[in-house]
Amino acid sequence: MEELLLKLDLKPPGKRKVGSSAEGEEDPNLLLHPTHPSPILVVSHPNLLRLAPETFNAPAIRNKVVEEDGVTVLRDGNDELRISTVDQPDGSNADEDLTRYLARRRREQPPQPPALENLSLDSTTPPAPPPMPDFHIIPKTLLLPSTSSPYSPSWTPLFNIETYWTELDSARKRYGRKTGIMRIDDSGNERASVGDLLLYGETVTSTQTMLDRNPIILTHLPTPVAFLASFQLSGRGRGSNIWLSPAGCLQFSLLLTLPSSMSSKIVFIQYLMALAVCEAVDDDGRLGVKVKWPNDIYAECEGVGGTEVGSGKKGLAKLGGILVNTNFVNGQWRVVIGTGINVLNALPTTSISQLHSLLAGRSPQHATNPPTMESTFAKIMNAFEVKWEQFVEDKGFSGFMDEYLGRWLHTYVTRIFLVCLC
């Protein structure tokens, strides 16, 4: 645990009990063991500061919000959002520093009304044990930027958004791409690049659920928009599976728009994201990051899956997974790509950080700088943007087949199936 805290640039806790920190002081125990959803920040690239304030400004969204006790409330299909600005986070107190406000929000459990079956007028009846909280019915706080309160890394101790912008610019420049600019899509409309508009929640229910099961948000948010969380309390996997998100896991969802003419190609979107992840975390293939059909990311190398470094035998260990949900809205597809990747997870979980350590043991001359959450996310955003543009321009996946087959862990039958689909 101490090693993981240091990787996250957090001070290991002393003998304080959970929740015993002073007002405004961070408690690493609470940071790494959250108990309820936290406020969600809306931010955009420093060259595109107008994007974030306008994110929830579409007429269809404005027509759905109501004012209650000085707070703007949006009630959507799955979640209730209370929209404020960073300099007035609770709708009334503009003087409270946001760092202290966020620390207080970590400590304070949100009120949840008791279930009717637990209410009784009989004073002799012992109270029923509290049920597991339903995080989806708890109102969520959404914080829009303010010109009077610029971002401070102290707001987000688990993910430095300033560092992320720097890493994103650097990743794009290595590809010879301009950064922090608006682009023109096939319909002649302006759009940001993937990763330039970001929702960040330290702890959320599920980035996938909040984008995919709230029809107003799903339909009217500008695309592309990325939703990143350090922890998920109700993460979703394939089918009815739950995606667990321990400390060190990078989890995010992308909301994108795809033309209806590409309906038959939707199945390839999960492979596109898989390739972007592989390229971002293992561009030269030395870490052994592979794709396992249809939606898993694996490590294939010595030192994982029960094998030993130097044994000559490669093992397999899962690093993450991808989930794609689609909705046909107003004549086009709204696509939500959910991704979870183990980046800094502690052992025994296999993570990208562990793969770097194993590579240093196998081939010290090829050892590289260990990953960070910010650099990994930035590289994935850049790699996916490049592939997404080609995918839409080519109207299919055929241009990626050689790259995909070079990363695969599949059978010959699967290869024939993919070739036929392309």
CSV table of C-alpha atoms in Angstrom, one decimal:
chain,number,residue,atom,x,y,z
A,1,MET,CA,0.0,0.0,0.0
A,2,GLU,CA,2.8,2.4,0.9
A,3,GLU,CA,4.4,1.8,-2.6
A,4,LEU,CA,1.1,2.5,-4.3
A,5,LEU,CA,0.7,5.7,-2.4
A,6,LEU,CA,4.1,6.9,-3.4
A,7,LYS,CA,3.4,6.1,-7.1
A,8,LEU,CA,0.4,8.3,-6.8
A,9,ASP,CA,2.5,11.1,-5.2
A,10,LEU,CA,0.6,10.8,-1.9
A,11,LYS,CA,2.0,10.8,1.6
A,12,PRO,CA,1.6,7.4,3.2
A,13,PRO,CA,-0.9,7.7,6.2
A,14,GLY,CA,0.3,7.6,9.8
A,15,LYS,CA,-1.7,6.3,12.7
A,16,ARG,CA,-4.7,8.5,12.1
A,17,LYS,CA,-8.0,6.8,11.8
A,18,VAL,CA,-10.0,7.1,8.6
A,19,GLY,CA,-11.9,10.3,8.6
A,20,SER,CA,-9.9,11.8,11.4
A,21,SER,CA,-8.1,14.4,9.3
A,22,ALA,CA,-8.4,18.1,10.2
A,23,GLU,CA,-10.6,20.4,8.3
A,24,GLY,CA,-9.2,20.8,4.8
A,25,GLU,CA,-6.5,18.2,5.3
A,26,GLU,CA,-6.3,15.2,3.0
A,27,ASP,CA,-6.6,11.7,4.5
A,28,PRO,CA,-4.9,9.2,2.1
A,29,ASN,CA,-7.1,6.5,3.5
A,30,LEU,CA,-10.2,8.3,2.3
A,31,LEU,CA,-8.5,9.1,-1.0
A,32,LEU,CA,-7.8,5.4,-1.7
A,33,HIS,CA,-11.0,4.0,-0.1
A,34,PRO,CA,-13.8,6.3,-1.2
A,35,THR,CA,-17.3,5.6,0.2
A,36,HIS,CA,-19.6,7.8,-2.0
A,37,PRO,CA,-19.6,9.7,-5.3
A,38,SER,CA,-17.6,13.0,-5.4
A,39,PRO,CA,-18.1,16.2,-7.4
A,40,ILE,CA,-17.4,16.0,-11.1
A,41,LEU,CA,-15.3,18.7,-12.7
A,42,VAL,CA,-15.8,19.9,-16.3
A,43,VAL,CA,-12.5,21.1,-17.9
A,44,SER,CA,-11.2,21.8,-21.4
A,45,HIS,CA,-7.8,22.3,-23.0
A,46,PRO,CA,-6.2,25.6,-22.0
A,47,ASN,CA,-6.4,26.8,-25.6
A,48,LEU,CA,-10.1,26.0,-25.8
A,49,LEU,CA,-11.4,27.3,-22.5
A,50,ARG,CA,-14.8,28.2,-23.9
A,51,LEU,CA,-15.6,24.5,-24.4
A,52,ALA,CA,-16.1,23.5,-20.7
A,53,PRO,CA,-18.6,26.3,-19.7
A,54,GLU,CA,-20.7,25.5,-22.8
A,55,THR,CA,-20.8,21.7,-22.3
A,56,PHE,CA,-24.2,21.8,-20.6
A,57,ASN,CA,-25.4,24.9,-22.5
A,58,ALA,CA,-27.3,23.2,-25.3
A,59,PRO,CA,-30.9,24.5,-25.5
A,60,ALA,CA,-32.3,21.0,-25.0
A,61,ILE,CA,-30.4,20.8,-21.7
A,62,ARG,CA,-31.3,24.3,-20.6
A,63,ASN,CA,-35.0,23.6,-21.2
A,64,LYS,CA,-34.8,20.6,-18.8
A,65,VAL,CA,-33.0,22.3,-15.8
A,66,VAL,CA,-34.9,23.8,-12.9
A,67,GLU,CA,-33.7,26.2,-10.1
A,68,GLU,CA,-34.2,24.9,-6.6
A,69,ASP,CA,-32.9,26.9,-3.6
A,70,GLY,CA,-30.4,28.7,-5.8
A,71,VAL,CA,-29.1,25.5,-7.4
A,72,THR,CA,-29.4,24.5,-11.0
A,73,VAL,CA,-30.8,20.9,-11.1
A,74,LEU,CA,-30.9,18.5,-14.1
A,75,ARG,CA,-33.0,15.4,-13.6
A,76,ASP,CA,-32.1,12.8,-16.2
A,77,GLY,CA,-33.1,9.2,-16.7
A,78,ASN,CA,-30.6,7.7,-14.2
A,79,ASP,CA,-29.0,10.6,-12.3
A,80,GLU,CA,-29.8,13.9,-10.8
A,81,LEU,CA,-27.1,16.5,-11.4
A,82,ARG,CA,-26.7,19.7,-9.4
A,83,ILE,CA,-24.8,22.1,-11.6
A,84,SER,CA,-22.7,24.8,-10.0
A,85,THR,CA,-19.4,26.6,-10.7
A,86,VAL,CA,-16.1,25.9,-9.0
A,87,ASP,CA,-16.2,29.2,-7.1
A,88,GLN,CA,-19.7,28.5,-5.8
A,89,PRO,CA,-19.7,24.7,-5.4
A,90,ASP,CA,-22.8,24.3,-3.2
A,91,GLY,CA,-24.8,27.1,-4.8
A,92,SER,CA,-24.5,29.5,-1.8
A,93,ASN,CA,-21.0,29.6,-0.3
A,94,ALA,CA,-18.7,31.4,-2.7
A,95,ASP,CA,-16.0,32.0,0.0
A,96,GLU,CA,-15.1,28.4,0.7
A,97,ASP,CA,-11.8,27.3,-0.9
A,98,LEU,CA,-12.6,24.5,-3.3
A,99,THR,CA,-9.8,22.3,-2.0
A,100,ARG,CA,-11.3,22.4,1.5
A,101,TYR,CA,-14.8,21.9,0.0
A,102,LEU,CA,-13.7,18.8,-1.8
A,103,ALA,CA,-11.9,17.4,1.3
A,104,ARG,CA,-15.1,17.9,3.3
A,105,ARG,CA,-17.2,16.2,0.6
A,106,ARG,CA,-14.9,13.1,0.9
A,107,ARG,CA,-15.5,12.9,4.6
A,108,GLU,CA,-19.3,13.6,4.7
A,109,GLN,CA,-21.6,10.8,3.8
A,110,PRO,CA,-24.5,12.1,1.6
A,111,PRO,CA,-27.9,11.8,3.2
A,112,GLN,CA,-30.0,8.9,2.0
A,113,PRO,CA,-33.7,8.5,3.1
A,114,PRO,CA,-34.4,5.2,4.9
A,115,ALA,CA,-36.5,2.5,3.1
A,116,LEU,CA,-40.2,2.5,4.0
A,117,GLU,CA,-39.9,-1.1,5.2
A,118,ASN,CA,-37.3,-0.1,7.8
A,119,LEU,CA,-39.6,2.6,9.4
A,120,SER,CA,-41.5,1.6,12.5
A,121,LEU,CA,-43.5,3.3,15.3
A,122,ASP,CA,-42.7,0.4,17.7
A,123,SER,CA,-39.9,1.7,19.9
A,124,THR,CA,-39.2,-1.8,21.1
A,125,THR,CA,-38.3,-3.0,17.6
A,126,PRO,CA,-34.5,-3.0,17.1
A,127,PRO,CA,-33.5,-0.9,14.1
A,128,ALA,CA,-32.7,-2.8,11.0
A,129,PRO,CA,-29.2,-2.8,9.8
A,130,PRO,CA,-28.6,-0.1,7.2
A,131,PRO,CA,-28.9,-1.4,3.6
A,132,MET,CA,-26.2,-1.0,1.0
A,133,PRO,CA,-26.5,2.5,-0.4
A,134,ASP,CA,-28.0,3.0,-3.8
A,135,PHE,CA,-25.4,5.4,-5.2
A,136,HIS,CA,-27.5,6.1,-8.3
A,137,ILE,CA,-30.2,7.9,-6.3
A,138,ILE,CA,-27.7,10.2,-4.6
A,139,PRO,CA,-27.7,13.6,-6.4
A,140,LYS,CA,-24.4,14.3,-8.2
A,141,THR,CA,-22.6,17.6,-8.1
A,142,LEU,CA,-21.2,18.9,-11.4
A,143,LEU,CA,-18.7,21.8,-11.3
A,144,LEU,CA,-18.3,24.1,-14.3
A,145,PRO,CA,-15.1,26.3,-14.6
A,146,SER,CA,-15.0,29.9,-13.6
A,147,THR,CA,-12.6,32.6,-14.8
A,148,SER,CA,-12.2,33.8,-11.2
A,149,SER,CA,-11.1,30.4,-9.9
A,150,PRO,CA,-8.4,28.8,-12.1
A,151,TYR,CA,-7.7,25.1,-11.7
A,152,SER,CA,-5.4,24.0,-9.0
A,153,PRO,CA,-3.8,20.5,-8.8
A,154,SER,CA,-4.8,20.4,-5.1
A,155,TRP,CA,-8.4,19.9,-6.2
A,156,THR,CA,-7.6,16.6,-7.8
A,157,PRO,CA,-4.8,14.8,-5.8
A,158,LEU,CA,-5.2,11.5,-7.7
A,159,PHE,CA,-5.0,13.0,-11.3
A,160,ASN,CA,-3.2,16.2,-12.1
A,161,ILE,CA,-5.1,17.8,-15.0
A,162,GLU,CA,-2.4,20.4,-15.7
A,163,THR,CA,0.1,17.5,-16.2
A,164,TYR,CA,-2.4,15.7,-18.4
A,165,TRP,CA,-2.7,18.7,-20.8
A,166,THR,CA,1.1,18.9,-21.0
A,167,GLU,CA,1.3,15.1,-21.8
A,168,LEU,CA,-1.5,15.4,-24.3
A,169,ASP,CA,0.3,18.2,-26.2
A,170,SER,CA,3.5,16.3,-26.1
A,171,ALA,CA,1.9,13.1,-27.5
A,172,ARG,CA,0.3,15.0,-30.3
A,173,LYS,CA,3.5,16.8,-31.3
A,174,ARG,CA,5.3,13.5,-31.5
A,175,TYR,CA,2.7,12.6,-34.2
A,176,GLY,CA,3.1,15.9,-35.9
A,177,ARG,CA,-0.4,17.0,-35.0
A,178,LYS,CA,-1.6,20.4,-33.9
A,179,THR,CA,-3.0,20.6,-30.4
A,180,GLY,CA,-5.6,22.7,-28.7
A,181,ILE,CA,-7.5,23.5,-31.9
A,182,MET,CA,-11.0,23.0,-33.2
A,183,ARG,CA,-11.4,20.6,-36.2
A,184,ILE,CA,-14.0,20.4,-38.9
A,185,ASP,CA,-15.9,17.1,-39.3
A,186,ASP,CA,-17.4,15.6,-42.5
A,187,SER,CA,-20.6,17.6,-42.0
A,188,GLY,CA,-18.7,20.9,-41.8
A,189,ASN,CA,-19.2,21.3,-38.1
A,190,GLU,CA,-16.6,22.3,-35.6
A,191,ARG,CA,-15.5,19.8,-33.0
A,192,ALA,CA,-12.7,19.4,-30.5
A,193,SER,CA,-10.1,16.6,-30.6
A,194,VAL,CA,-10.5,13.5,-28.5
A,195,GLY,CA,-9.3,14.3,-25.0
A,196,ASP,CA,-9.7,18.1,-25.2
A,197,LEU,CA,-13.1,18.2,-23.3
A,198,LEU,CA,-12.9,16.2,-20.1
A,199,LEU,CA,-15.2,15.4,-17.2
A,200,TYR,CA,-13.3,14.2,-14.2
A,201,GLY,CA,-14.7,12.6,-11.1
A,202,GLU,CA,-12.5,11.3,-8.3
A,203,THR,CA,-15.2,8.8,-7.4
A,204,VAL,CA,-18.3,8.1,-9.5
A,205,THR,CA,-20.9,5.4,-9.8
A,206,SER,CA,-19.9,4.5,-13.4
A,207,THR,CA,-18.6,6.7,-16.2
A,208,GLN,CA,-20.4,4.4,-18.7
A,209,THR,CA,-23.7,4.5,-16.9
A,210,MET,CA,-23.7,8.2,-16.4
A,211,LEU,CA,-23.2,8.8,-20.1
A,212,ASP,CA,-25.2,5.9,-21.5
A,213,ARG,CA,-28.3,5.8,-19.2
A,214,ASN,CA,-29.0,9.5,-19.0
A,215,PRO,CA,-30.9,10.3,-22.3
A,216,ILE,CA,-30.5,14.1,-22.0
A,217,ILE,CA,-26.8,13.9,-21.5
A,218,LEU,CA,-26.3,11.2,-24.0
A,219,THR,CA,-28.2,13.1,-26.7
A,220,HIS,CA,-27.1,16.6,-26.2
A,221,LEU,CA,-23.5,16.7,-24.8
A,222,PRO,CA,-21.0,17.9,-27.5
A,223,THR,CA,-18.8,15.1,-28.8
A,224,PRO,CA,-16.1,14.0,-28.4
A,225,VAL,CA,-16.1,14.2,-24.6
A,226,ALA,CA,-14.1,12.0,-22.2
A,227,PHE,CA,-15.3,11.1,-18.7
A,228,LEU,CA,-12.5,9.9,-16.4
A,229,ALA,CA,-12.7,8.6,-12.9
A,230,SER,CA,-10.1,7.5,-10.4
A,231,PHE,CA,-12.6,5.2,-8.7
A,232,GLN,CA,-15.9,3.6,-9.8
A,233,LEU,CA,-18.4,2.3,-7.2
A,234,SER,CA,-20.7,0.6,-9.8
A,235,GLY,CA,-18.4,0.0,-12.8
A,236,ARG,CA,-19.9,-2.0,-15.7
A,237,GLY,CA,-18.3,-4.9,-17.5
A,238,ARG,CA,-19.5,-7.1,-20.4
A,239,GLY,CA,-23.0,-8.5,-19.9
A,240,SER,CA,-24.0,-8.3,-16.2
A,241,ASN,CA,-20.4,-8.2,-15.0
A,242,ILE,CA,-19.2,-5.6,-12.5
A,243,TRP,CA,-15.9,-3.9,-13.2
A,244,LEU,CA,-13.9,-3.5,-10.0
A,245,SER,CA,-11.7,-0.4,-9.9
A,246,PRO,CA,-9.0,-0.6,-7.2
A,247,ALA,CA,-6.5,2.2,-6.8
A,248,GLY,CA,-4.2,2.5,-9.8
A,249,CYS,CA,-6.8,1.5,-12.4
A,250,LEU,CA,-7.4,4.0,-15.3
A,251,GLN,CA,-11.0,4.0,-16.2
A,252,PHE,CA,-12.8,6.2,-18.6
A,253,SER,CA,-15.7,6.5,-21.1
A,254,LEU,CA,-15.7,8.3,-24.5
A,255,LEU,CA,-18.9,9.7,-26.0
A,256,LEU,CA,-18.6,10.0,-29.8
A,257,THR,CA,-20.9,10.5,-32.8
A,258,LEU,CA,-20.8,8.1,-35.7
A,259,PRO,CA,-22.8,8.5,-39.0
A,260,SER,CA,-25.6,6.1,-39.7
A,261,SER,CA,-23.8,5.0,-42.9
A,262,MET,CA,-21.3,3.1,-40.7
A,263,SER,CA,-23.9,1.0,-38.8
A,264,SER,CA,-22.4,-2.2,-40.0
A,265,LYS,CA,-18.9,-1.2,-38.7
A,266,ILE,CA,-19.9,-0.5,-35.1
A,267,VAL,CA,-18.6,-3.9,-34.0
A,268,PHE,CA,-15.0,-2.8,-34.8
A,269,ILE,CA,-15.0,0.2,-32.4
A,270,GLN,CA,-13.9,-2.0,-29.5
A,271,TYR,CA,-11.0,-3.3,-31.6
A,272,LEU,CA,-10.1,0.3,-32.5
A,273,MET,CA,-9.9,1.3,-28.8
A,274,ALA,CA,-7.9,-1.9,-28.0
A,275,LEU,CA,-5.3,-1.0,-30.6
A,276,ALA,CA,-5.1,2.5,-29.2
A,277,VAL,CA,-4.5,1.2,-25.7
A,278,CYS,CA,-1.8,-1.2,-26.9
A,279,GLU,CA,0.0,1.5,-28.9
A,280,ALA,CA,-0.2,4.0,-26.1
A,281,VAL,CA,1.2,1.7,-23.4
A,282,ASP,CA,3.5,-0.5,-25.5
A,283,ASP,CA,4.3,1.1,-28.8
A,284,ASP,CA,7.3,-1.2,-29.6
A,285,GLY,CA,5.7,-4.4,-28.3
A,286,ARG,CA,8.4,-5.1,-25.7
A,287,LEU,CA,5.9,-5.2,-22.8
A,288,GLY,CA,3.9,-7.9,-24.5
A,289,VAL,CA,0.5,-6.1,-24.4
A,290,LYS,CA,-2.0,-8.0,-26.6
A,291,VAL,CA,-5.7,-8.0,-27.5
A,292,LYS,CA,-7.8,-11.0,-26.6
A,293,TRP,CA,-10.9,-11.2,-28.7
A,294,PRO,CA,-13.4,-9.6,-28.4
A,295,ASN,CA,-12.8,-7.0,-25.8
A,296,ASP,CA,-9.9,-7.7,-23.4
A,297,ILE,CA,-6.4,-6.4,-23.1
A,298,TYR,CA,-3.8,-9.0,-21.9
A,299,ALA,CA,-0.1,-9.2,-21.1
A,300,GLU,CA,1.8,-12.0,-22.7
A,301,CYS,CA,5.3,-12.2,-21.3
A,302,GLU,CA,7.7,-13.8,-18.8
A,303,GLY,CA,6.9,-13.1,-15.2
A,304,VAL,CA,3.1,-13.1,-15.4
A,305,GLY,CA,0.4,-15.8,-15.2
A,306,GLY,CA,2.6,-18.0,-12.9
A,307,THR,CA,5.7,-17.9,-15.1
A,308,GLU,CA,9.2,-16.7,-14.1
A,309,VAL,CA,11.5,-14.2,-15.8
A,310,GLY,CA,14.2,-16.1,-17.6
A,311,SER,CA,12.2,-19.3,-17.8
A,312,GLY,CA,11.6,-18.9,-21.5
A,313,LYS,CA,7.9,-19.5,-21.0
A,314,LYS,CA,5.4,-16.6,-21.4
A,315,GLY,CA,2.3,-16.4,-19.3
A,316,LEU,CA,-1.0,-14.5,-19.7
A,317,ALA,CA,-2.6,-12.0,-17.4
A,318,LYS,CA,-5.5,-9.6,-18.0
A,319,LEU,CA,-4.8,-5.9,-17.9
A,320,GLY,CA,-8.2,-4.5,-18.8
A,321,GLY,CA,-11.3,-4.5,-20.9
A,322,ILE,CA,-13.4,-2.5,-23.2
A,323,LEU,CA,-17.2,-2.0,-23.3
A,324,VAL,CA,-19.1,-0.3,-26.2
A,325,ASN,CA,-22.7,0.9,-26.0
A,326,THR,CA,-24.5,2.5,-28.9
A,327,ASN,CA,-27.8,4.4,-29.2
A,328,PHE,CA,-29.4,5.7,-32.5
A,329,VAL,CA,-30.3,9.3,-31.9
A,330,ASN,CA,-31.6,11.9,-34.4
A,331,GLY,CA,-30.3,9.9,-37.4
A,332,GLN,CA,-26.8,9.1,-36.1
A,333,TRP,CA,-25.1,6.9,-33.6
A,334,ARG,CA,-24.1,8.1,-30.2
A,335,VAL,CA,-21.3,5.7,-29.1
A,336,VAL,CA,-20.0,5.3,-25.5
A,337,ILE,CA,-16.7,3.4,-25.2
A,338,GLY,CA,-15.9,2.4,-21.7
A,339,THR,CA,-12.3,1.3,-21.0
A,340,GLY,CA,-10.5,0.1,-17.8
A,341,ILE,CA,-6.8,-0.5,-17.7
A,342,ASN,CA,-4.5,-1.5,-14.8
A,343,VAL,CA,-1.8,1.1,-14.8
A,344,LEU,CA,-0.4,1.5,-11.3
A,345,ASN,CA,-2.2,-1.4,-9.5
A,346,ALA,CA,-0.4,-3.1,-6.6
A,347,LEU,CA,0.5,-6.8,-6.8
A,348,PRO,CA,-0.9,-9.4,-7.2
A,349,THR,CA,-2.8,-7.5,-9.9
A,350,THR,CA,-0.9,-7.3,-13.2
A,351,SER,CA,-0.4,-3.7,-14.3
A,352,ILE,CA,1.5,-1.7,-16.9
A,353,SER,CA,3.8,-0.5,-14.1
A,354,GLN,CA,4.6,-4.1,-13.2
A,355,LEU,CA,5.3,-4.9,-16.9
A,356,HIS,CA,7.9,-2.0,-17.0
A,357,SER,CA,9.6,-3.6,-13.9
A,358,LEU,CA,9.6,-7.0,-15.6
A,359,LEU,CA,11.1,-5.5,-18.7
A,360,ALA,CA,13.8,-3.9,-16.7
A,361,GLY,CA,14.6,-7.3,-15.3
A,362,ARG,CA,14.6,-9.1,-18.6
A,363,SER,CA,16.2,-6.4,-20.8
A,364,PRO,CA,17.8,-3.5,-18.7
A,365,GLN,CA,18.9,-1.8,-21.8
A,366,HIS,CA,15.3,-1.4,-23.0
A,367,ALA,CA,13.9,-0.2,-19.6
A,368,THR,CA,11.9,3.0,-20.0
A,369,ASN,CA,10.3,5.5,-17.6
A,370,PRO,CA,7.5,4.0,-15.6
A,371,PRO,CA,4.0,5.1,-16.6
A,372,THR,CA,1.8,7.7,-14.9
A,373,MET,CA,-1.9,8.0,-15.0
A,374,GLU,CA,-1.7,11.4,-16.8
A,375,SER,CA,0.7,10.3,-19.5
A,376,THR,CA,-1.1,7.0,-20.1
A,377,PHE,CA,-4.4,8.6,-20.5
A,378,ALA,CA,-3.0,11.3,-22.8
A,379,LYS,CA,-1.3,8.8,-25.0
A,380,ILE,CA,-4.5,6.7,-25.3
A,381,MET,CA,-6.5,9.8,-26.2
A,382,ASN,CA,-4.0,10.8,-28.9
A,383,ALA,CA,-3.7,7.2,-30.3
A,384,PHE,CA,-7.4,6.8,-30.5
A,385,GLU,CA,-8.0,10.1,-32.1
A,386,VAL,CA,-5.7,9.2,-35.0
A,387,LYS,CA,-7.3,5.8,-35.5
A,388,TRP,CA,-10.8,7.1,-35.2
A,389,GLU,CA,-10.3,9.7,-37.9
A,390,GLN,CA,-8.9,7.0,-40.2
A,391,PHE,CA,-11.8,4.6,-39.3
A,392,VAL,CA,-14.4,7.3,-40.2
A,393,GLU,CA,-12.6,8.4,-43.3
A,394,ASP,CA,-12.1,4.8,-44.6
A,395,LYS,CA,-15.6,3.8,-43.5
A,396,GLY,CA,-14.2,0.6,-42.0
A,397,PHE,CA,-11.6,-1.4,-40.2
A,398,SER,CA,-9.7,-3.0,-43.1
A,399,GLY,CA,-6.8,-0.6,-42.8
A,400,PHE,CA,-6.1,-1.8,-39.3
A,401,MET,CA,-6.1,-5.6,-39.9
A,402,ASP,CA,-2.4,-6.1,-40.1
A,403,GLU,CA,-1.9,-4.1,-36.9
A,404,TYR,CA,-4.7,-5.9,-35.2
A,405,LEU,CA,-3.4,-9.4,-36.1
A,406,GLY,CA,0.0,-8.4,-34.8
A,407,ARG,CA,-1.5,-7.8,-31.4
A,408,TRP,CA,-3.9,-10.7,-31.3
A,409,LEU,CA,-4.4,-13.7,-29.0
A,410,HIS,CA,-7.0,-15.4,-31.2
A,411,THR,CA,-7.7,-18.6,-33.0
A,412,TYR,CA,-7.6,-19.1,-36.8
A,413,VAL,CA,-11.4,-19.2,-36.9
A,414,THR,CA,-11.6,-15.7,-35.3
A,415,ARG,CA,-9.2,-14.4,-37.9
A,416,ILE,CA,-11.4,-15.6,-40.8
A,417,PHE,CA,-14.5,-14.1,-39.0
A,418,LEU,CA,-12.8,-10.7,-38.8
A,419,VAL,CA,-11.6,-10.7,-42.4
A,420,CYS,CA,-15.1,-11.5,-43.6
A,421,LEU,CA,-16.6,-8.6,-41.5
A,422,CYS,CA,-14.1,-6.1,-43.0
